XYZ file of C-alpha atoms in Angstrom:
697
model
C 47.790 -49.837 -28.153
C 47.991 -52.808 -30.520
C 49.864 -51.872 -33.687
C 47.670 -53.709 -36.231
C 44.236 -52.355 -35.364
C 42.413 -49.079 -35.936
C 39.155 -47.610 -34.715
C 37.155 -47.958 -37.934
C 33.664 -47.943 -36.449
C 31.543 -45.383 -34.581
C 31.796 -45.001 -30.800
C 28.753 -47.230 -30.252
C 29.946 -49.976 -32.638
C 31.912 -53.048 -31.520
C 34.081 -52.284 -28.493
C 34.377 -48.473 -28.282
C 34.559 -48.254 -32.120
C 36.880 -51.249 -32.603
C 35.018 -53.726 -34.818
C 34.818 -57.349 -33.696
C 36.256 -58.641 -36.972
C 39.302 -56.329 -36.640
C 39.868 -57.474 -33.062
C 39.873 -61.145 -34.128
C 42.355 -60.424 -36.913
C 44.663 -58.654 -34.478
C 44.486 -61.595 -32.054
C 45.595 -63.942 -34.843
C 48.422 -61.588 -35.863
C 49.706 -61.175 -32.271
C 49.652 -64.941 -31.713
C 52.628 -65.223 -34.032
C 54.719 -62.460 -32.365
C 57.044 -63.143 -29.419
C 57.521 -60.562 -26.659
C 61.091 -59.240 -26.472
C 60.757 -58.938 -22.703
C 58.979 -62.047 -21.377
C 59.681 -64.206 -24.504
C 56.034 -65.312 -24.694
C 53.711 -64.970 -27.710
C 50.825 -62.516 -27.998
C 52.972 -59.346 -28.213
C 50.612 -57.062 -30.177
C 52.443 -53.748 -29.506
C 55.462 -52.688 -31.505
C 57.831 -49.750 -31.273
C 57.014 -47.087 -33.885
C 60.648 -46.025 -34.330
C 61.944 -46.723 -37.887
C 63.848 -49.993 -38.279
C 62.940 -51.055 -34.671
C 61.285 -54.498 -34.676
C 60.717 -54.903 -30.922
C 57.302 -56.194 -29.844
C 55.953 -56.567 -26.285
C 52.880 -56.976 -24.173
C 51.432 -53.825 -22.559
C 52.247 -54.923 -18.933
C 55.740 -55.946 -20.017
C 56.255 -52.578 -21.700
C 55.241 -50.759 -18.505
C 57.670 -52.870 -16.511
C 60.517 -52.218 -19.001
C 59.792 -48.460 -18.913
C 58.414 -48.150 -22.426
C 56.309 -45.085 -23.198
C 52.731 -45.275 -24.492
C 51.181 -42.075 -25.819
C 47.456 -41.938 -25.118
C 46.693 -39.503 -27.942
C 46.353 -39.267 -31.707
C 47.605 -42.618 -33.123
C 48.353 -44.102 -29.661
C 51.982 -44.636 -30.452
C 54.349 -46.792 -28.426
C 58.119 -46.458 -27.948
C 60.506 -49.068 -26.633
C 63.035 -48.403 -23.880
C 65.681 -47.340 -26.366
C 63.629 -45.031 -28.595
C 61.281 -43.474 -26.048
C 61.044 -39.640 -26.025
C 63.010 -37.811 -23.353
C 62.780 -34.339 -21.862
C 65.440 -31.790 -22.675
C 67.688 -30.686 -19.818
C 69.671 -27.490 -19.960
C 73.302 -27.659 -18.861
C 72.793 -24.679 -16.546
C 69.891 -26.278 -14.737
C 70.761 -27.011 -11.091
C 71.246 -30.629 -10.157
C 70.257 -31.974 -6.776
C 66.797 -32.583 -5.380
C 63.593 -30.703 -4.676
C 60.171 -31.465 -3.311
C 57.554 -33.165 -5.442
C 54.562 -30.851 -5.082
C 52.147 -33.793 -5.134
C 53.556 -36.249 -2.576
C 55.936 -33.701 -0.940
C 58.802 -36.218 -0.947
C 62.164 -35.369 -2.432
C 62.693 -35.976 -6.158
C 66.147 -35.930 -7.785
C 66.755 -33.743 -10.835
C 67.797 -36.550 -13.213
C 66.806 -37.378 -16.835
C 65.296 -40.760 -15.923
C 61.997 -42.469 -16.673
C 60.619 -42.118 -13.134
C 61.138 -38.333 -12.996
C 59.281 -35.698 -15.025
C 59.885 -31.972 -15.239
C 57.196 -29.333 -15.688
C 57.382 -27.607 -19.101
C 55.977 -24.359 -17.681
C 57.805 -24.057 -14.341
C 61.591 -24.250 -14.140
C 61.752 -25.551 -10.601
C 58.797 -27.962 -10.644
C 59.755 -31.670 -10.641
C 57.479 -34.664 -10.168
C 57.518 -38.403 -9.724
C 55.964 -40.093 -12.777
C 53.852 -42.256 -10.487
C 52.495 -39.186 -8.683
C 51.602 -37.452 -11.942
C 49.804 -40.529 -13.295
C 47.802 -40.854 -10.079
C 46.933 -37.147 -10.225
C 45.864 -37.400 -13.883
C 43.577 -40.393 -13.270
C 41.933 -38.511 -10.414
C 41.639 -35.051 -11.996
C 40.703 -36.045 -15.549
C 41.204 -33.930 -18.635
C 39.281 -30.936 -17.248
C 41.233 -30.482 -13.988
C 44.689 -31.960 -14.663
C 47.188 -29.083 -14.678
C 50.506 -27.932 -13.266
C 50.289 -27.942 -9.491
C 52.601 -24.923 -9.262
C 51.382 -22.432 -11.872
C 48.023 -24.012 -12.867
C 48.995 -24.091 -16.564
C 46.798 -26.581 -18.400
C 47.406 -26.700 -22.172
C 51.203 -26.716 -22.255
C 51.407 -28.996 -19.245
C 48.941 -31.588 -20.596
C 50.604 -31.648 -24.014
C 54.009 -32.438 -22.519
C 52.644 -35.050 -20.138
C 50.778 -36.833 -22.936
C 54.007 -36.878 -24.962
C 55.809 -38.444 -22.015
C 53.222 -41.213 -21.662
C 50.880 -39.918 -18.902
C 47.341 -41.180 -19.446
C 44.771 -38.389 -18.977
C 41.256 -39.885 -19.119
C 38.617 -37.903 -21.018
C 36.183 -37.563 -18.137
C 35.340 -35.294 -15.245
C 37.328 -35.324 -12.011
C 36.677 -38.181 -9.626
C 35.502 -35.828 -6.883
C 32.911 -34.381 -9.251
C 31.576 -37.825 -10.119
C 31.240 -39.013 -6.531
C 27.636 -39.031 -5.341
C 26.918 -36.544 -2.548
C 30.585 -35.550 -2.566
C 29.810 -32.166 -0.982
C 27.121 -33.359 1.378
C 29.338 -32.621 4.394
C 29.323 -28.927 3.525
C 25.591 -28.849 4.208
C 26.044 -30.060 7.792
C 26.419 -27.506 10.581
C 29.181 -28.098 13.115
C 27.608 -29.521 16.258
C 30.192 -30.286 18.917
C 31.077 -28.642 22.221
C 34.818 -27.858 22.260
C 35.231 -26.166 25.645
C 37.697 -27.871 27.962
C 35.033 -28.971 30.435
C 31.656 -29.713 28.885
C 28.858 -29.610 31.461
C 26.314 -31.527 29.385
C 25.704 -34.999 30.816
C 24.508 -36.270 27.417
C 27.853 -35.614 25.767
C 29.605 -33.024 23.654
C 27.597 -33.834 20.510
C 24.210 -33.338 22.171
C 22.283 -30.372 20.745
C 18.846 -29.327 21.940
C 17.585 -26.180 20.181
C 15.988 -23.404 22.248
C 17.581 -24.628 25.463
C 20.780 -24.127 27.405
C 22.165 -27.217 25.625
C 21.896 -25.651 22.175
C 25.279 -25.543 20.434
C 26.546 -22.101 19.459
C 29.270 -21.919 16.797
C 32.177 -19.470 16.698
C 31.005 -16.294 14.979
C 34.291 -16.043 13.050
C 35.361 -19.527 11.913
C 32.240 -21.615 12.537
C 34.423 -24.684 13.089
C 34.290 -24.648 16.890
C 31.259 -24.820 19.124
C 29.990 -24.671 22.679
C 26.812 -25.382 24.560
C 25.221 -22.151 25.740
C 25.499 -23.325 29.342
C 29.151 -24.375 29.005
C 30.188 -20.801 28.150
C 27.557 -19.000 30.239
C 25.733 -17.662 27.176
C 22.209 -16.484 27.871
C 20.849 -17.042 24.350
C 21.929 -18.078 20.875
C 21.787 -14.419 19.833
C 24.852 -13.715 21.990
C 28.099 -13.894 20.003
C 30.819 -16.369 20.975
C 34.409 -16.686 19.772
C 36.601 -19.775 20.060
C 40.037 -19.545 21.663
C 41.842 -19.882 18.308
C 40.038 -16.887 16.802
C 40.345 -14.934 20.048
C 44.125 -15.410 20.066
C 44.401 -14.396 16.395
C 42.462 -11.195 17.021
C 44.444 -10.519 20.188
C 47.761 -10.805 18.303
C 46.537 -8.516 15.552
C 45.207 -6.007 18.051
C 41.750 -6.047 16.463
C 40.114 -7.954 19.288
C 40.891 -5.428 21.996
C 39.999 -2.572 19.639
C 36.626 -4.121 18.882
C 35.938 -4.664 22.572
C 36.985 -1.123 23.382
C 34.939 0.317 20.553
C 31.855 -1.681 21.516
C 32.082 -0.714 25.160
C 32.844 2.943 24.545
C 29.958 3.518 22.148
C 27.311 4.217 24.799
C 29.791 6.227 26.820
C 30.360 8.661 24.013
C 26.682 9.369 23.803
C 26.283 10.532 27.356
C 29.822 11.504 28.328
C 29.973 9.229 31.360
C 33.466 8.572 32.740
C 34.869 5.089 33.180
C 33.000 2.963 35.692
C 36.050 0.872 36.436
C 38.325 3.693 37.514
C 39.493 3.712 41.087
C 37.648 6.273 43.247
C 39.426 9.136 45.004
C 41.207 7.794 48.094
C 39.190 9.986 50.468
C 35.862 9.922 48.669
C 33.180 9.376 51.371
C 30.370 6.897 50.833
C 27.026 8.606 50.686
C 23.561 7.244 50.197
C 20.803 9.238 48.565
C 17.478 9.883 50.233
C 16.525 9.035 53.773
C 18.721 6.614 55.771
C 16.334 3.723 55.246
C 14.913 4.643 51.856
C 16.875 1.950 50.023
C 15.390 -0.704 52.273
C 11.854 0.206 51.271
C 12.396 0.608 47.520
C 12.550 -3.002 46.320
C 12.708 -5.429 49.259
C 13.603 -9.011 48.408
C 10.998 -11.372 49.825
C 10.045 -15.000 49.248
C 6.390 -15.679 49.904
C 4.878 -19.084 50.346
C 4.052 -20.816 47.047
C 5.743 -17.967 45.189
C 9.064 -17.570 43.406
C 11.637 -15.057 44.658
C 11.488 -11.592 43.172
C 14.879 -10.578 41.888
C 16.148 -7.168 40.925
C 16.380 -6.360 37.254
C 19.867 -6.820 35.889
C 21.563 -4.004 34.072
C 21.708 -4.785 30.332
C 25.101 -5.154 28.696
C 24.413 -2.216 26.396
C 24.181 0.093 29.387
C 27.629 -0.713 30.699
C 29.792 2.335 30.242
C 33.554 2.290 29.804
C 35.548 5.210 28.467
C 38.894 6.781 29.198
C 39.737 7.305 32.883
C 38.896 10.509 34.707
C 41.022 11.750 37.623
C 38.048 13.050 39.619
C 34.784 11.171 39.914
C 31.554 12.522 41.247
C 29.451 10.577 43.707
C 27.042 9.797 40.892
C 29.813 8.296 38.762
C 31.086 6.315 41.731
C 27.580 4.925 42.193
C 27.472 3.875 38.541
C 30.835 2.181 38.866
C 29.645 0.379 41.974
C 26.547 -0.899 40.161
C 28.622 -1.990 37.182
C 31.047 -4.012 39.307
C 28.142 -5.560 41.218
C 26.561 -6.685 37.969
C 29.859 -8.126 36.739
C 30.333 -10.050 39.991
C 26.856 -11.527 39.678
C 27.824 -12.905 36.274
C 31.062 -14.316 37.709
C 29.018 -15.971 40.450
C 26.873 -17.775 37.873
C 29.923 -18.901 35.889
C 31.672 -20.255 38.991
C 28.515 -22.151 39.946
C 28.715 -23.933 36.604
C 32.308 -24.935 37.387
C 31.234 -26.183 40.809
C 29.228 -28.927 39.100
C 32.553 -30.803 38.892
C 32.886 -30.926 42.691
C 31.914 -34.331 44.069
C 30.563 -35.326 47.466
C 33.756 -37.216 48.259
C 35.724 -35.186 50.788
C 39.379 -34.308 51.183
C 40.476 -33.043 54.592
C 43.227 -30.458 54.899
C 45.001 -30.430 58.255
C 46.024 -26.810 58.721
C 48.371 -25.573 61.411
C 46.962 -22.269 62.625
C 50.456 -20.956 63.336
C 51.834 -21.776 59.858
C 48.948 -21.786 57.427
C 51.051 -21.443 54.251
C 53.304 -24.460 54.840
C 50.451 -26.712 55.924
C 48.287 -25.521 52.996
C 51.107 -26.250 50.567
C 51.545 -29.688 52.074
C 47.818 -30.368 51.836
C 47.540 -29.289 48.196
C 50.530 -31.450 47.273
C 49.401 -34.609 49.013
C 48.760 -37.536 46.721
C 45.104 -37.960 47.689
C 44.237 -34.284 47.140
C 41.839 -33.648 44.264
C 40.340 -30.231 43.433
C 37.095 -31.966 42.459
C 36.564 -33.319 45.979
C 34.675 -31.422 48.653
C 37.231 -29.739 50.896
C 37.081 -29.885 54.692
C 39.528 -27.889 56.807
C 40.801 -29.145 60.137
C 42.543 -26.419 62.129
C 45.016 -27.448 64.795
C 47.386 -25.661 67.139
C 50.893 -26.849 67.862
C 50.336 -26.307 71.587
C 47.057 -28.185 71.669
C 46.579 -30.565 68.763
C 43.279 -31.899 70.077
C 41.635 -28.558 69.387
C 40.059 -28.924 65.936
C 37.283 -27.382 63.886
C 35.959 -28.758 60.615
C 32.930 -26.460 60.202
C 32.281 -24.356 57.095
C 33.569 -21.367 59.057
C 37.038 -22.882 59.215
C 37.078 -23.412 55.451
C 36.018 -19.812 54.762
C 38.624 -18.546 57.215
C 41.312 -20.760 55.686
C 40.757 -19.451 52.162
C 40.608 -15.865 53.424
C 43.952 -16.131 55.234
C 45.461 -18.037 52.297
C 44.538 -15.299 49.785
C 45.914 -12.658 52.148
C 49.194 -14.575 52.428
C 49.506 -14.879 48.639
C 48.889 -11.156 48.232
C 51.745 -10.323 50.615
C 54.076 -13.142 49.534
C 57.278 -12.861 47.535
C 55.481 -14.327 44.511
C 53.950 -10.919 43.785
C 55.354 -7.401 43.739
C 53.785 -3.979 43.773
C 51.740 -1.968 46.217
C 48.152 -2.038 44.919
C 47.786 -3.769 41.541
C 50.381 -6.518 41.802
C 52.381 -8.325 39.133
C 54.299 -11.567 39.394
C 57.816 -11.219 40.761
C 60.901 -13.217 39.846
C 61.730 -15.546 42.745
C 64.137 -18.266 41.614
C 63.648 -20.325 44.758
C 59.865 -20.205 44.357
C 60.264 -21.139 40.694
C 62.460 -24.073 41.663
C 59.880 -25.263 44.211
C 57.012 -24.815 41.696
C 55.252 -22.344 44.008
C 53.840 -20.255 41.147
C 51.884 -23.269 39.931
C 50.622 -23.981 43.435
C 49.577 -20.341 43.884
C 47.532 -20.407 40.676
C 45.997 -23.712 41.716
C 45.078 -22.340 45.154
C 43.355 -19.296 43.660
C 41.356 -21.465 41.249
C 40.323 -23.866 44.015
C 39.414 -20.965 46.315
C 37.091 -19.418 43.720
C 35.200 -22.641 42.995
C 35.066 -23.884 46.603
C 33.655 -20.706 48.124
C 36.754 -18.671 48.943
C 37.254 -14.935 48.465
C 38.372 -13.460 45.133
C 42.007 -12.290 44.863
C 41.258 -8.644 44.064
C 44.914 -7.580 43.940
C 45.977 -8.327 40.346
C 47.208 -5.510 38.144
C 45.423 -5.063 34.845
C 48.672 -5.956 33.075
C 48.963 -9.281 34.896
C 45.309 -10.082 34.212
C 45.689 -9.314 30.499
C 48.814 -11.496 30.316
C 46.798 -14.400 31.726
C 43.820 -13.839 29.440
C 45.307 -12.649 26.131
C 48.881 -13.930 26.428
C 51.964 -11.856 27.355
C 52.858 -11.193 23.716
C 49.685 -9.100 23.318
C 50.115 -6.859 26.379
C 51.882 -3.502 26.715
C 52.926 -2.741 30.308
C 52.966 0.756 31.794
C 55.372 2.499 34.129
C 53.093 1.887 37.130
C 53.716 -1.861 36.719
C 57.369 -1.490 37.765
C 57.667 -2.217 41.490
C 61.413 -1.709 41.795
C 61.950 1.960 42.769
C 65.420 2.184 41.191
C 64.291 0.632 37.923
C 61.234 2.893 37.810
C 63.399 5.945 38.397
C 65.774 4.885 35.609
C 62.892 4.461 33.169
C 61.441 7.837 34.186
C 64.792 9.524 33.595
C 64.945 8.043 30.086
C 61.295 8.799 29.367
C 61.439 12.437 30.403
C 64.853 13.285 28.899
C 64.279 16.539 26.990
C 67.368 16.505 24.790
C 69.423 14.004 22.850
C 72.570 14.709 24.885
C 70.831 14.162 28.234
C 69.235 10.988 26.855
C 72.576 9.590 25.693
C 74.158 10.522 29.033
C 71.426 8.675 30.905
C 71.862 5.604 28.713
C 75.581 5.678 29.360
C 75.032 5.744 33.124
C 72.728 2.726 33.083
C 74.420 0.700 30.351
C 74.763 -2.375 32.602
C 71.031 -2.411 33.267
C 70.243 -1.966 29.563
C 72.658 -4.766 28.653
C 70.958 -7.161 31.081
C 67.591 -6.190 29.625
C 68.847 -6.656 26.049
C 67.981 -3.025 25.291
C 71.433 -1.496 24.894
C 71.485 0.165 21.485
C 72.764 3.368 19.861
C 70.203 6.169 20.073
C 70.682 8.865 17.452
C 67.324 10.636 17.633
C 64.715 11.536 20.242
C 62.124 9.543 18.325
C 63.876 6.335 19.438
C 63.173 7.127 23.087
C 59.591 5.839 23.293
C 60.428 2.527 21.643
C 63.344 2.068 24.034
C 61.118 2.761 27.061
C 58.526 0.279 25.814
C 61.184 -2.387 25.294
C 62.547 -1.865 28.818
C 59.053 -2.094 30.322
C 58.272 -5.221 28.323
C 61.455 -6.893 29.506
C 61.161 -5.956 33.179
C 57.419 -6.570 33.606
C 56.769 -9.457 31.179
C 59.778 -11.147 29.577
C 61.689 -11.340 32.862
C 58.896 -13.393 34.453
C 58.015 -15.600 31.479
C 58.633 -18.857 33.366
C 56.734 -17.823 36.530
C 53.842 -16.567 34.386
C 53.531 -19.816 32.444
C 53.689 -21.851 35.645
C 51.058 -19.611 37.234
C 48.809 -19.982 34.168
C 49.040 -23.762 34.381
C 47.911 -23.615 38.000
C 44.948 -21.390 37.143
C 43.769 -24.004 34.633
C 42.622 -26.096 37.605
C 38.865 -26.790 37.410
C 38.717 -24.815 34.129
C 39.021 -21.387 35.793
C 41.546 -19.940 33.308
C 39.446 -21.045 30.342
C 36.433 -19.211 31.763
C 38.624 -16.156 32.390
C 39.688 -16.181 28.743
C 36.093 -16.616 27.588
C 34.718 -13.870 29.867
C 37.627 -11.491 30.550
C 35.420 -8.492 31.278
C 33.469 -10.023 34.133
C 36.415 -11.824 35.734
C 38.467 -8.618 35.902
C 35.939 -7.379 38.469
C 37.108 -9.981 41.002
C 40.774 -10.231 40.035
C 41.662 -6.535 39.651
C 39.273 -4.872 42.108
C 38.940 -5.273 45.846
C 35.658 -6.785 47.064
C 33.238 -4.065 48.068
C 33.030 -3.287 51.742
C 29.902 -4.663 53.346
C 27.079 -2.157 53.610
C 23.632 -2.334 55.145
C 22.156 -2.431 51.661
C 24.425 -5.308 50.589
C 23.619 -7.416 53.644
C 19.905 -6.684 53.396
C 19.740 -7.705 49.739
C 21.778 -10.820 50.514
C 19.061 -12.338 52.695
C 15.656 -13.533 51.556
C 12.862 -13.120 54.089
C 10.569 -16.125 54.364
C 7.059 -14.993 55.107
C 3.460 -15.694 54.176
C 2.685 -11.980 53.922
C 4.205 -8.814 52.550
C 7.606 -7.909 53.942
C 6.417 -4.568 55.283
C 3.762 -6.343 57.357
C 6.092 -8.972 58.808
C 6.393 -8.427 62.542
C 10.016 -7.502 63.262
C 11.077 -6.875 59.644
C 11.370 -3.137 60.238
C 13.561 -3.841 63.295
C 15.943 -5.853 61.086
C 16.144 -2.995 58.589
C 16.874 -0.433 61.281
C 19.435 -2.628 63.012
C 21.517 -2.955 59.836
C 21.553 0.840 59.524
C 22.725 1.236 63.127
C 25.492 -1.331 62.619
C 26.738 0.408 59.474
C 26.747 3.821 61.162
C 28.757 2.452 64.093
C 25.975 2.574 66.711
C 26.531 -1.062 67.634
C 29.142 -3.252 69.300
C 29.061 -5.694 66.355
C 29.890 -5.182 62.693
C 28.216 -6.254 59.484
C 31.023 -8.812 59.074
C 30.108 -10.228 62.504
C 26.486 -10.676 61.427
C 27.537 -12.461 58.250
C 29.970 -14.656 60.191
C 27.276 -15.497 62.759
C 24.911 -16.766 60.072
C 27.143 -18.280 57.368
C 30.514 -18.862 59.036
C 32.129 -16.389 56.604
C 32.918 -12.727 57.209
C 32.947 -12.052 53.459
C 30.747 -12.804 50.456
C 32.441 -15.545 48.381
C 32.891 -14.931 44.670
C 30.670 -17.951 44.004
C 28.065 -16.774 46.524
C 26.532 -18.777 49.338
C 25.018 -22.226 48.960
C 22.253 -22.321 50.027
C 21.334 -18.666 49.701
C 20.978 -16.887 53.080
C 17.445 -16.581 54.428
C 15.691 -14.980 57.414
C 12.838 -16.351 59.497
C 10.981 -14.450 62.239
C 10.006 -16.928 64.935
C 8.676 -16.823 68.464
C 12.035 -17.548 70.061
C 13.943 -15.779 72.836
C 17.271 -15.178 71.095
C 18.595 -15.104 67.514
C 20.007 -18.294 66.050
C 22.402 -18.686 63.128
C 21.971 -21.995 61.285
C 25.184 -22.218 59.275
C 24.196 -25.494 57.665
C 21.250 -23.790 55.965
C 22.644 -20.221 56.067
C 19.450 -19.282 57.874
C 19.114 -16.464 60.415
C 16.274 -17.089 62.859
C 15.222 -13.826 64.518
C 12.995 -13.303 67.576
C 9.816 -11.275 67.487
C 10.060 -8.466 70.031
C 7.748 -5.664 71.115
C 10.325 -2.878 70.881
C 13.346 -2.145 68.684
C 15.626 -1.769 71.694
C 14.794 -5.304 72.836
C 15.556 -6.602 69.338
C 18.883 -4.760 69.218
C 19.980 -5.894 72.685
C 19.254 -9.547 71.920
C 21.057 -9.357 68.573
C 24.197 -7.812 70.019
C 24.292 -10.056 73.094
C 23.917 -13.261 71.083
C 26.254 -12.384 68.196
C 29.004 -10.945 70.405
C 29.037 -13.852 72.862
C 28.797 -16.529 70.166
C 31.717 -15.158 68.179
C 33.771 -14.537 71.318
C 33.394 -18.183 72.354
C 34.379 -19.325 68.857
C 37.482 -17.140 68.840
C 38.521 -18.377 72.261
């Protein structure tokens, strides 16, 4: 920038082409000049304006807002003669956002503010532009709004911005893009099950990290999301919600699941059966018992039934009438889904510790005492739960066995189903109960259901598909149907609007129910029949979803307990089998397959095994004083099969004992060896009936 020196040499001569002799001459010349700013000598830079004799040091010139042009002759202008940008009178004054630092910059013709020559509304801080130029270099420095390079650089050089003749700083940095070569390896699910941490990745194992198939920036251990192999696709919650809002997610799921159905024309396996459809079994009465018996031999692993592959699951549009064959397929499909839920819930149960929390439950008022127990300060869903039943008339009468816990959860789920928190006859939705909302009962209900599932309670089985979808996909992505409306008057009003066959009748109906439409925010002028469907959808959305927004959110928060809601959102298909469908009624086949026979020989050669098979058939057909639920209760302390299954798995041993024995600690049924079937049956019924009668008393 010195005024008395020129670059007379080549680039490799002297200092960047400035010869040493010229530099020494310039030092001598500047030693005689006094700086007009700091008043010290050594001011080698002078203003190039005619008749201006001001000289200054470079740092002093920067401080006094002089302009130095880093181009051509490297001219310098003092604070009075520096170039300025032209401002039009019509240009708006005020302030706008600097597109580099995003702070406000005032539209003023001052040194610290620069205006883009190519964009009318682009204003910058001089300091921001200089920083950007030093970083981007001559190849990448351009207008941040329109990407103009030539015109923008020319103006900035004129206004004293130094643009170095080199590549951008990010291009010069060694291994600048090395991070792009690294694969994302972190488990992002809410509750990671890996004891070695979220960053642990072991290929070809259940602790291998699978990345989101859409964004790749989220991951999960295979075990943490119940994935069977790395070949199985997984989507993170962010991508799932985006697809759900766009409608593509549900369409993809529906298209994938309906593909096999279209090939064979099989109706939907998840449709409800006819109300009076009898249960029939193919073949001889005991044929199913002899097809693939489940047996555990000594020094051998248990033989399990082959699981139905996912590609064979069939779901298409509902059919009003289902044949027995279709009902059988649906039954198998739901059974397979519930097995998958069982495995997922077992993974969540890893959180449960050996430390116990005892719930004191009043048998005459289970709901109030359960609510009090769940709200107590020492209650933790990760503790093992023990239930202590008491009676107001005799408080010394208690029971803390596993049977009491199973019974408690069963009665609790039944109470929730029939409570004022839900409405509807079969598939229930949340109701609007202001008192319950005030007392935070929706949260407690969700929490109780989550705890019940993980701690061995029964599944709910009474949710409507609309309620389940609201929990999984969010209420904004769900379209309710007329069957979701529990209020008879409201349903009749919607039907009248929906089935109006003329514009005059439609307008008359809207006039009659204008108060209801006003409350729902759906009162609007209807001038054509084509507006009818949109109006009906808006009314349904308000009554079924928007009206219960607060209860739904509170209920969702409760279901997040122990990570249940997150698993529901990750595996919506399998969890719908226990939330939207009643548990299957116990059958001889179900009970038989539930138990594993311990024997050193083949099951068909075990003495007494055929008696056990026949007895289950007699119980199912009603030729017994006990029920299949009684048998299950006698052995496990539960009259139902928990969604998480039994722990340990139920087993059978044939011993030389006089009467049957149910070991509930081990879930083991010890059966006597008898000479005749009638002896076996008599001993079974006598023992089970008397044992349960004493317990009930």
